[in-house]
PDB file of N, CA and C in Angstrom:
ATOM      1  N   UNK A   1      12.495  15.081  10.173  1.00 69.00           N
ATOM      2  CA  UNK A   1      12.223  14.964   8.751  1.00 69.00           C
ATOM      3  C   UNK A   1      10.771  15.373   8.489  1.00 69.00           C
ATOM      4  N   UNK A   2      10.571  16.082   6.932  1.00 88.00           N
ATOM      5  CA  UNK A   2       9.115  16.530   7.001  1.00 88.00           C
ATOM      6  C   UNK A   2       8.436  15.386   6.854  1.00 88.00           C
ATOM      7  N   UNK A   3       7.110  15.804   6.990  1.00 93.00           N
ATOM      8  CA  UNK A   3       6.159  14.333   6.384  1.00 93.00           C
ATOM      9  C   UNK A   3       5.242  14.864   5.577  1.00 93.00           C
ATOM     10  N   UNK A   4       5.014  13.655   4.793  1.00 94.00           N
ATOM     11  CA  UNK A   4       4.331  13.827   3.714  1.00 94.00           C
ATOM     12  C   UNK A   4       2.965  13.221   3.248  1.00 94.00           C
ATOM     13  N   UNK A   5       2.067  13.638   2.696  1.00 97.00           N
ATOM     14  CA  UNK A   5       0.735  13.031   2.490  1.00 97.00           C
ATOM     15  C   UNK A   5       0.938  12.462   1.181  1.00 97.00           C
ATOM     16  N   UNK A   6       0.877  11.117   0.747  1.00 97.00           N
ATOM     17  CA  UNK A   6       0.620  10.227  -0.346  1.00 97.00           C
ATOM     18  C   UNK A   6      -0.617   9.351  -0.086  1.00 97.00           C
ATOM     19  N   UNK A   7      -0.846   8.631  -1.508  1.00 98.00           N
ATOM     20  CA  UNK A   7      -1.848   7.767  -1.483  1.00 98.00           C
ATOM     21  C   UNK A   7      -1.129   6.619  -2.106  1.00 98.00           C
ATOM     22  N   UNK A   8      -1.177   5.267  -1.721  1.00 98.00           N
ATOM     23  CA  UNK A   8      -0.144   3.993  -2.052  1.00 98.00           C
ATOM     24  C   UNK A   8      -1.533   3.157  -2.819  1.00 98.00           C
ATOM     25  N   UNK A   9      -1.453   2.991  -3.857  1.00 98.00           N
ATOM     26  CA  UNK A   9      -2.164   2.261  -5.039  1.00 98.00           C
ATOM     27  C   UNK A   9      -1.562   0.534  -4.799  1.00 98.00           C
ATOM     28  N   UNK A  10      -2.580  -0.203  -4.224  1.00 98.00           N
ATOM     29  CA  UNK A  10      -1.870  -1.885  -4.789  1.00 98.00           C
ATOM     30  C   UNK A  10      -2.680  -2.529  -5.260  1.00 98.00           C
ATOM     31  N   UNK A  11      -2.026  -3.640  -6.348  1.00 98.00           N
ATOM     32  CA  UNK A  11      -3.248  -4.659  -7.085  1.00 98.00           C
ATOM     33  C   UNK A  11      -2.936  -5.687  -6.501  1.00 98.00           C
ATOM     34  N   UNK A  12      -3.020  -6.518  -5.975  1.00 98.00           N
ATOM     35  CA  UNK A  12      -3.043  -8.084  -5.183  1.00 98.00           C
ATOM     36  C   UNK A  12      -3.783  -9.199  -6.849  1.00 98.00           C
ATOM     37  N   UNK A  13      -2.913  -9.850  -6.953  1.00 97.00           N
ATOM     38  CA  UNK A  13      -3.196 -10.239  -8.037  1.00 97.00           C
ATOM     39  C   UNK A  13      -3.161 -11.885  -7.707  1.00 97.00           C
ATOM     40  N   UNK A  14      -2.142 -12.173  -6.451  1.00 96.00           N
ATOM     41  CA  UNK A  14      -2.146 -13.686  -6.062  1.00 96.00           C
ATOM     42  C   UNK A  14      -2.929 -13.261  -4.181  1.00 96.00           C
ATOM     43  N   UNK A  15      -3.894 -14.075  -3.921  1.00 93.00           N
ATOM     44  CA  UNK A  15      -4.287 -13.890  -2.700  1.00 93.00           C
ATOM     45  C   UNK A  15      -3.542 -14.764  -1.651  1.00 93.00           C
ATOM     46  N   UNK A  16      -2.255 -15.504  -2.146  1.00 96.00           N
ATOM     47  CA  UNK A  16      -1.205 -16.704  -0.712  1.00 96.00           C
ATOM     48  C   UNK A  16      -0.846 -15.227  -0.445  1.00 96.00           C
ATOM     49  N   UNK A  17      -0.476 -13.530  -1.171  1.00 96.00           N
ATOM     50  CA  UNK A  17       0.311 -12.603  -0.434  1.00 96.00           C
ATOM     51  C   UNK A  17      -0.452 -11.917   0.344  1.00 96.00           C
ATOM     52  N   UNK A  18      -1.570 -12.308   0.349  1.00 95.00           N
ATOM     53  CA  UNK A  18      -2.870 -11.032   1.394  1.00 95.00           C
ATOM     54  C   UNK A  18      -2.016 -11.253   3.056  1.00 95.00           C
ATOM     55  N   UNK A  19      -1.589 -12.436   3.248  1.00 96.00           N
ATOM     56  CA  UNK A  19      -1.385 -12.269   4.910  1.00 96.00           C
ATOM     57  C   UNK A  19       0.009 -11.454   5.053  1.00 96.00           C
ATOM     58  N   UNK A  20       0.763 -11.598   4.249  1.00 97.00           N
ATOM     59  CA  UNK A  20       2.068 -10.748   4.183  1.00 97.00           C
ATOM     60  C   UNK A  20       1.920  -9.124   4.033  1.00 97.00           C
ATOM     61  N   UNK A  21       0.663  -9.204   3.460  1.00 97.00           N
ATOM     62  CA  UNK A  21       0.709  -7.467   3.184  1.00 97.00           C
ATOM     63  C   UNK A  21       0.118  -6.978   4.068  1.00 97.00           C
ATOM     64  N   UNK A  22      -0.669  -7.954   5.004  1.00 96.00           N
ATOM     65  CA  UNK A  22      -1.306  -6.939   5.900  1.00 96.00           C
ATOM     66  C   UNK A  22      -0.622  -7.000   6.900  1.00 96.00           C
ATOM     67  N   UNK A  23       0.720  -7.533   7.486  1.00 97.00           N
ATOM     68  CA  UNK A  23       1.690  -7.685   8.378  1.00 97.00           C
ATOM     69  C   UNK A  23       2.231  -6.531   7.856  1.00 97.00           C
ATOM     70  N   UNK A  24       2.864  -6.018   6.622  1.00 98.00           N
ATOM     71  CA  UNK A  24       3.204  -5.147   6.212  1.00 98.00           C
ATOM     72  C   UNK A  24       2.739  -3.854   6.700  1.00 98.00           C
ATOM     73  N   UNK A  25       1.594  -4.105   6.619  1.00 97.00           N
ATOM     74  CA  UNK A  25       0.826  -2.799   6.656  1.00 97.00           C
ATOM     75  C   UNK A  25       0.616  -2.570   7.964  1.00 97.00           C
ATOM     76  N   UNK A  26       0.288  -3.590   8.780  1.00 97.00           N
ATOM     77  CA  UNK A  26       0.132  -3.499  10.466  1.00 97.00           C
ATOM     78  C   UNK A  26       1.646  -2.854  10.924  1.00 97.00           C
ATOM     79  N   UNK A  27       2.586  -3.273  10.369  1.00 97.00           N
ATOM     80  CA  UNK A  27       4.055  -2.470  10.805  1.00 97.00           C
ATOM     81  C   UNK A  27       4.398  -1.065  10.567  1.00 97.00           C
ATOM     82  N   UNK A  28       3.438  -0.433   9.813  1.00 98.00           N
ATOM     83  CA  UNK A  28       3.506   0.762   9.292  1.00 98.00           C
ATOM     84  C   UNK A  28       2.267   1.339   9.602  1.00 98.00           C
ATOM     85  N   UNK A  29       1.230   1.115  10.556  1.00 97.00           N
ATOM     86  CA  UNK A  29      -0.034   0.936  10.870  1.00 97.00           C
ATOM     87  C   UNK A  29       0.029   2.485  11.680  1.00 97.00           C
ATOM     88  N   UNK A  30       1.262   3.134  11.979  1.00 98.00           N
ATOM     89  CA  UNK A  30       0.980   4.863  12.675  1.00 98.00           C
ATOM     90  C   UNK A  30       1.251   5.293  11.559  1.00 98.00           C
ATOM     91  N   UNK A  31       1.937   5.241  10.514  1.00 98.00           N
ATOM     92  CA  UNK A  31       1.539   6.034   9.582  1.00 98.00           C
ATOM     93  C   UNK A  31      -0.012   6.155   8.737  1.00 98.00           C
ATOM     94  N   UNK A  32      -0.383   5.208   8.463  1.00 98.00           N
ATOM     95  CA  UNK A  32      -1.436   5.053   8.187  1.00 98.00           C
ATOM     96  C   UNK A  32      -2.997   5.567   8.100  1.00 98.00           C
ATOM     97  N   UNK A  33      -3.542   6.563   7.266  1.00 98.00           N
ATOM     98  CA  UNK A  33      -4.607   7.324   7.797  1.00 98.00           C
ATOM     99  C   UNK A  33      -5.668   6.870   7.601  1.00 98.00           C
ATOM    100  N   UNK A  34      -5.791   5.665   6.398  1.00 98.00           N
ATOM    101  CA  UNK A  34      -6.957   4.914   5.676  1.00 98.00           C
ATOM    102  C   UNK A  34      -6.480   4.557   5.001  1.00 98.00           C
ATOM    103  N   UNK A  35      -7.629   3.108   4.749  1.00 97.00           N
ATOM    104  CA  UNK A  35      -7.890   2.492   4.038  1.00 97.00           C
ATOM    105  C   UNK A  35      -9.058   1.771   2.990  1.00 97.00           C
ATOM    106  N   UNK A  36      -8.682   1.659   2.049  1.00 97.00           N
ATOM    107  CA  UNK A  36      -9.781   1.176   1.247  1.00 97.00           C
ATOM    108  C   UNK A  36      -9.956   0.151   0.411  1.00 97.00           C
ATOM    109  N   UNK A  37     -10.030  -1.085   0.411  1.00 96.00           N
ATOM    110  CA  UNK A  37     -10.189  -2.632  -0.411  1.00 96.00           C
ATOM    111  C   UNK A  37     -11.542  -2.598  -1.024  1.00 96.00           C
ATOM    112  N   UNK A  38     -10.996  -2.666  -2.340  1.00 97.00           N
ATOM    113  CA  UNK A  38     -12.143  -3.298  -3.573  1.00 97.00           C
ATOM    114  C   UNK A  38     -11.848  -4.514  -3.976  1.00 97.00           C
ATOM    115  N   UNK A  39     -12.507  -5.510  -3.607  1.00 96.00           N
ATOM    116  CA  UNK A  39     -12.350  -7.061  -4.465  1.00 96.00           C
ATOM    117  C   UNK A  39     -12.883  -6.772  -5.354  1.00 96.00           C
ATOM    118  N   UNK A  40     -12.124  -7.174  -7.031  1.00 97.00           N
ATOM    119  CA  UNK A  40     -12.968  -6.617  -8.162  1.00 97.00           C
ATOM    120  C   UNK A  40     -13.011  -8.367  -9.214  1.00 97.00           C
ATOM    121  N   UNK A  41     -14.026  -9.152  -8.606  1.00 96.00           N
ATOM    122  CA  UNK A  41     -14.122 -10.430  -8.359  1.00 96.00           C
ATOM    123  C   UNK A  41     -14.066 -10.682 -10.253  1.00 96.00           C
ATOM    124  N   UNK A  42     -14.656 -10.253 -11.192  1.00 97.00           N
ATOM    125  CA  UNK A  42     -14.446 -10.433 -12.778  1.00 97.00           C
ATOM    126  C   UNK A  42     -13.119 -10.960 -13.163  1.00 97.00           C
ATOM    127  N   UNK A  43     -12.176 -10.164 -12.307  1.00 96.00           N
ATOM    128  CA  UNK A  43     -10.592 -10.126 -12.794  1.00 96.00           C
ATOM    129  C   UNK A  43     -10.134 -10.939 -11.836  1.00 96.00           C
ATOM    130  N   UNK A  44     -10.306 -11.325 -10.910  1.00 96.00           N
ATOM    131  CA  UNK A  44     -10.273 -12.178  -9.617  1.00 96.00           C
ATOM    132  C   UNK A  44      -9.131 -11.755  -9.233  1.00 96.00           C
ATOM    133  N   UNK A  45      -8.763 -10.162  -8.913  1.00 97.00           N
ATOM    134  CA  UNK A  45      -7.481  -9.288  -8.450  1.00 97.00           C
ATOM    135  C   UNK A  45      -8.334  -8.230  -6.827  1.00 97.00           C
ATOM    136  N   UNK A  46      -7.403  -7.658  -6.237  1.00 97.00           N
ATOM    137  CA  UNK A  46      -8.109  -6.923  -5.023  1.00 97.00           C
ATOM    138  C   UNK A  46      -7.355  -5.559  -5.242  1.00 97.00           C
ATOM    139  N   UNK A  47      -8.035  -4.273  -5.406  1.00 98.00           N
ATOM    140  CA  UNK A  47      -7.612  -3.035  -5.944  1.00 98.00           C
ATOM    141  C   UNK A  47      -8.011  -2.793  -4.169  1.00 98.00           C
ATOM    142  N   UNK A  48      -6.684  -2.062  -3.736  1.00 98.00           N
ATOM    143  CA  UNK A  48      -6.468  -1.362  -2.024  1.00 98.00           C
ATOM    144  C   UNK A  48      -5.638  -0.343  -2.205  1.00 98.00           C
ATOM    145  N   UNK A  49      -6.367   0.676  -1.487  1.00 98.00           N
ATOM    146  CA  UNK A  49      -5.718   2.219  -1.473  1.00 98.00           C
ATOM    147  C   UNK A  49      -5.639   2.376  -0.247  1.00 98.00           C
ATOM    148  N   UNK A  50      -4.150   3.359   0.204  1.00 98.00           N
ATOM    149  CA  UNK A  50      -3.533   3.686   1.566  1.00 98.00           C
ATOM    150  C   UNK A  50      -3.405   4.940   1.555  1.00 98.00           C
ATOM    151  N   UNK A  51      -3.849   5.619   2.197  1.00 98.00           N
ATOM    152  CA  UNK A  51      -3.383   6.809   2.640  1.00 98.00           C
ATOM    153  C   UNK A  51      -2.514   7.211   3.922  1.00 98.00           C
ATOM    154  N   UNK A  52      -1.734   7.446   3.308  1.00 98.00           N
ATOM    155  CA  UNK A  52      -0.471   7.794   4.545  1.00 98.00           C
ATOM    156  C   UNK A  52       0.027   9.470   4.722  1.00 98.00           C
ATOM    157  N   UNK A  53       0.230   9.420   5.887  1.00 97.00           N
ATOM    158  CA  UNK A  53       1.392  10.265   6.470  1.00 97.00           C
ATOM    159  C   UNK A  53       2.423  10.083   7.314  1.00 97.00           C
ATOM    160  N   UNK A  54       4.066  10.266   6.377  1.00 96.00           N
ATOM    161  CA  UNK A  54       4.639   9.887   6.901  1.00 96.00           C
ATOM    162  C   UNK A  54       6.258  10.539   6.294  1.00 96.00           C
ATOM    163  N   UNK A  55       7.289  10.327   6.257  1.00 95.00           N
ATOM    164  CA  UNK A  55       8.055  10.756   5.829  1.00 95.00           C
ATOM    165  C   UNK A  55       8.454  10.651   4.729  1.00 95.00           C
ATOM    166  N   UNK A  56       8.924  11.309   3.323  1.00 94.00           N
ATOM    167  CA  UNK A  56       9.377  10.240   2.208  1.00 94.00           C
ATOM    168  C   UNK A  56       9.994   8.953   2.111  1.00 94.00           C
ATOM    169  N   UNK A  57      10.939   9.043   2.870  1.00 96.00           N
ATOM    170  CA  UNK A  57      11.597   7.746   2.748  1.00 96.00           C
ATOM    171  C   UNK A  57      10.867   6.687   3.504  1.00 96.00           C
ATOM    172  N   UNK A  58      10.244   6.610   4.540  1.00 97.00           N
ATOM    173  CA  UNK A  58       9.098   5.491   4.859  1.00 97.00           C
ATOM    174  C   UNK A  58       7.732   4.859   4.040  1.00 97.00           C
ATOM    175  N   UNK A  59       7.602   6.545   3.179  1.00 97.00           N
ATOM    176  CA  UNK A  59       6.756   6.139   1.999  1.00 97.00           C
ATOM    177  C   UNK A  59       7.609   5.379   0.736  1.00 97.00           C
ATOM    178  N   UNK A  60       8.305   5.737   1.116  1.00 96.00           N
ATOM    179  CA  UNK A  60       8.976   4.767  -0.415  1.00 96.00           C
ATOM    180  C   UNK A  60       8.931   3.395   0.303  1.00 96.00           C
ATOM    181  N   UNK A  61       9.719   3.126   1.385  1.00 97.00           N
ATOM    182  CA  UNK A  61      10.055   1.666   1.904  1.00 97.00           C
ATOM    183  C   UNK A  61       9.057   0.821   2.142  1.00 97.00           C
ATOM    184  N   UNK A  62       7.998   1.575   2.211  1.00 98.00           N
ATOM    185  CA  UNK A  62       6.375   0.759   2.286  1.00 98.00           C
ATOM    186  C   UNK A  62       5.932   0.248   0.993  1.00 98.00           C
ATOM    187  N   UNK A  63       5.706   1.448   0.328  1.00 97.00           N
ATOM    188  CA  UNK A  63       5.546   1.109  -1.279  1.00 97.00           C
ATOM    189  C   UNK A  63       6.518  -0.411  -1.953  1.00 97.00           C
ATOM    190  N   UNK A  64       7.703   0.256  -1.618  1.00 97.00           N
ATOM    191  CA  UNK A  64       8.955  -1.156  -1.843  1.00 97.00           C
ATOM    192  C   UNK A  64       8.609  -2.092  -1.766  1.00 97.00           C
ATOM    193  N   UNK A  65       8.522  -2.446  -0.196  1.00 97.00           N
ATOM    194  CA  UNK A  65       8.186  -3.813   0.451  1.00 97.00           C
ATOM    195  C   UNK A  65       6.945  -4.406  -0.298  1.00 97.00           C
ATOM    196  N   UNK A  66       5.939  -3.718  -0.466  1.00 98.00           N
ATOM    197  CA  UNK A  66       4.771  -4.369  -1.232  1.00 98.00           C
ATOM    198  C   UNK A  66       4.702  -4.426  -2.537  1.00 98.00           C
ATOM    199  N   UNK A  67       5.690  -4.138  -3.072  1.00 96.00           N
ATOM    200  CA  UNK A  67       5.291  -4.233  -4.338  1.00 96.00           C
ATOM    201  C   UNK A  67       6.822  -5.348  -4.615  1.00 96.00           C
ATOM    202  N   UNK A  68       7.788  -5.856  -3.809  1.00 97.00           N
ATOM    203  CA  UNK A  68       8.068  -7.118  -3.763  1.00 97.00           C
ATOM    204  C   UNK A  68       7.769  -8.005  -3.295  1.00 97.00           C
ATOM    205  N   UNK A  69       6.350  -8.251  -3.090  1.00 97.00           N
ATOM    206  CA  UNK A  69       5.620  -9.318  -2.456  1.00 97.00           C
ATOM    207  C   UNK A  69       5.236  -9.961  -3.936  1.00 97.00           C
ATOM    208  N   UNK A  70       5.088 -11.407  -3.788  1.00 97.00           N
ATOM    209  CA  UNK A  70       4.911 -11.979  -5.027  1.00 97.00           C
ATOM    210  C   UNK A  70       3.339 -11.635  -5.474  1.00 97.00           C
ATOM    211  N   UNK A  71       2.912 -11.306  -6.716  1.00 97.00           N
ATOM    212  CA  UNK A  71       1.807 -11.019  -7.143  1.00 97.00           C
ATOM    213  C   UNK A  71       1.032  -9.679  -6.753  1.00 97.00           C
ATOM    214  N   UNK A  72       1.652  -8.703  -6.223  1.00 98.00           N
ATOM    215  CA  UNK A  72       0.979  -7.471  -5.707  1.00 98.00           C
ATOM    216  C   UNK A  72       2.092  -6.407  -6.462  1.00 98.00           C
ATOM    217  N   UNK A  73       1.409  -5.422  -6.682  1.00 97.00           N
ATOM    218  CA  UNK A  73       1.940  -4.238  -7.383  1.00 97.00           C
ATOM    219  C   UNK A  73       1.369  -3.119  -6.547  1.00 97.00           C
ATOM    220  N   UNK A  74       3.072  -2.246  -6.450  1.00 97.00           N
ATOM    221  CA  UNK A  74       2.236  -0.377  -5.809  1.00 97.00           C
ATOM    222  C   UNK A  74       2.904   0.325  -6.490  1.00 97.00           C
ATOM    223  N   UNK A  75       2.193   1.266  -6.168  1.00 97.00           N
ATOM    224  CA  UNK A  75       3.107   3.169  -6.686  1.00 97.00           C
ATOM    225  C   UNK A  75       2.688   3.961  -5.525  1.00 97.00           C
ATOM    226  N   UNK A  76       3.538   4.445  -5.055  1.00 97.00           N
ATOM    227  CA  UNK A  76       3.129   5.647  -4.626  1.00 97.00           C
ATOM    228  C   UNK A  76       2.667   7.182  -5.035  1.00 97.00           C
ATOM    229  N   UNK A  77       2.124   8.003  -4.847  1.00 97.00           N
ATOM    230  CA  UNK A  77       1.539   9.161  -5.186  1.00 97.00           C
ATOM    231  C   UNK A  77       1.606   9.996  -4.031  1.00 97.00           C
ATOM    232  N   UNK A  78       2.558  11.401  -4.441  1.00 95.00           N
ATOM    233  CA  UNK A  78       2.353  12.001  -2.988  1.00 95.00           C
ATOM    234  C   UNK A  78       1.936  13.275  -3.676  1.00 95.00           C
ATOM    235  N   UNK A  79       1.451  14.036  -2.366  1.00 93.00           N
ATOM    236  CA  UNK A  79       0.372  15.157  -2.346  1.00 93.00           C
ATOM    237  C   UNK A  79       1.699  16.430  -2.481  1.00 93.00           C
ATOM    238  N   UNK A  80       1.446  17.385  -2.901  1.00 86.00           N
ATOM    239  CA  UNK A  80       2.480  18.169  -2.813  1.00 86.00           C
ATOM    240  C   UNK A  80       2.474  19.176  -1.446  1.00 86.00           C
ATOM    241  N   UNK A  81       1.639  18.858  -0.563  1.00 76.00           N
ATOM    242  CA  UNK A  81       1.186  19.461   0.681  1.00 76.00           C
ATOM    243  C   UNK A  81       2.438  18.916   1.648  1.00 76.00           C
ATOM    244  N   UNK A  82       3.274  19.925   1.995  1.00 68.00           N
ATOM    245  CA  UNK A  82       4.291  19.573   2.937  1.00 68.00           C
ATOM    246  C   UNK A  82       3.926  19.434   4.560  1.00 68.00           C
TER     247      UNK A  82
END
């Protein structure tokens, strides 16, 4: 399957889901090219960007999984670079 370059957008809005997402993310941790966490302490929310490569459908199932974690929201964004 091809793979694909996206960037996975999440807002963490309850911090009881921070240990779940980063289990999440440790499971998907070879796709993974970077990362980036902003605590944006005013709004008392955590803005984290992923950059992945990986297949579509693993990018979706990642995106999925985290954005049914209670209080965290994603989208994915993929690169049109095959």
């Amino acid at each position: 399957m091809d793979s694909r370059v996206a960037l996975i957008g999440i807002v963490v809005e309850k911090e009881e889901s921070v240990g779940e997402l980063n289990r999440i993310l440790h499971d998907y941790g070879k796709y993974i090219i970077g990362r980036m966490g902003i605590p944006y302490h005013k709004r008392n929310i955590n803005i984290i960007s992923i950059a992945v490569d990986a297949p579509a459908d693993i990018i979706s199932a990642l995106s999925g999984k985290l954005g049914m974690l209670d209080g965290v929201s994603s989208k994915a964004v993929y690169s049109k670079v095959v």
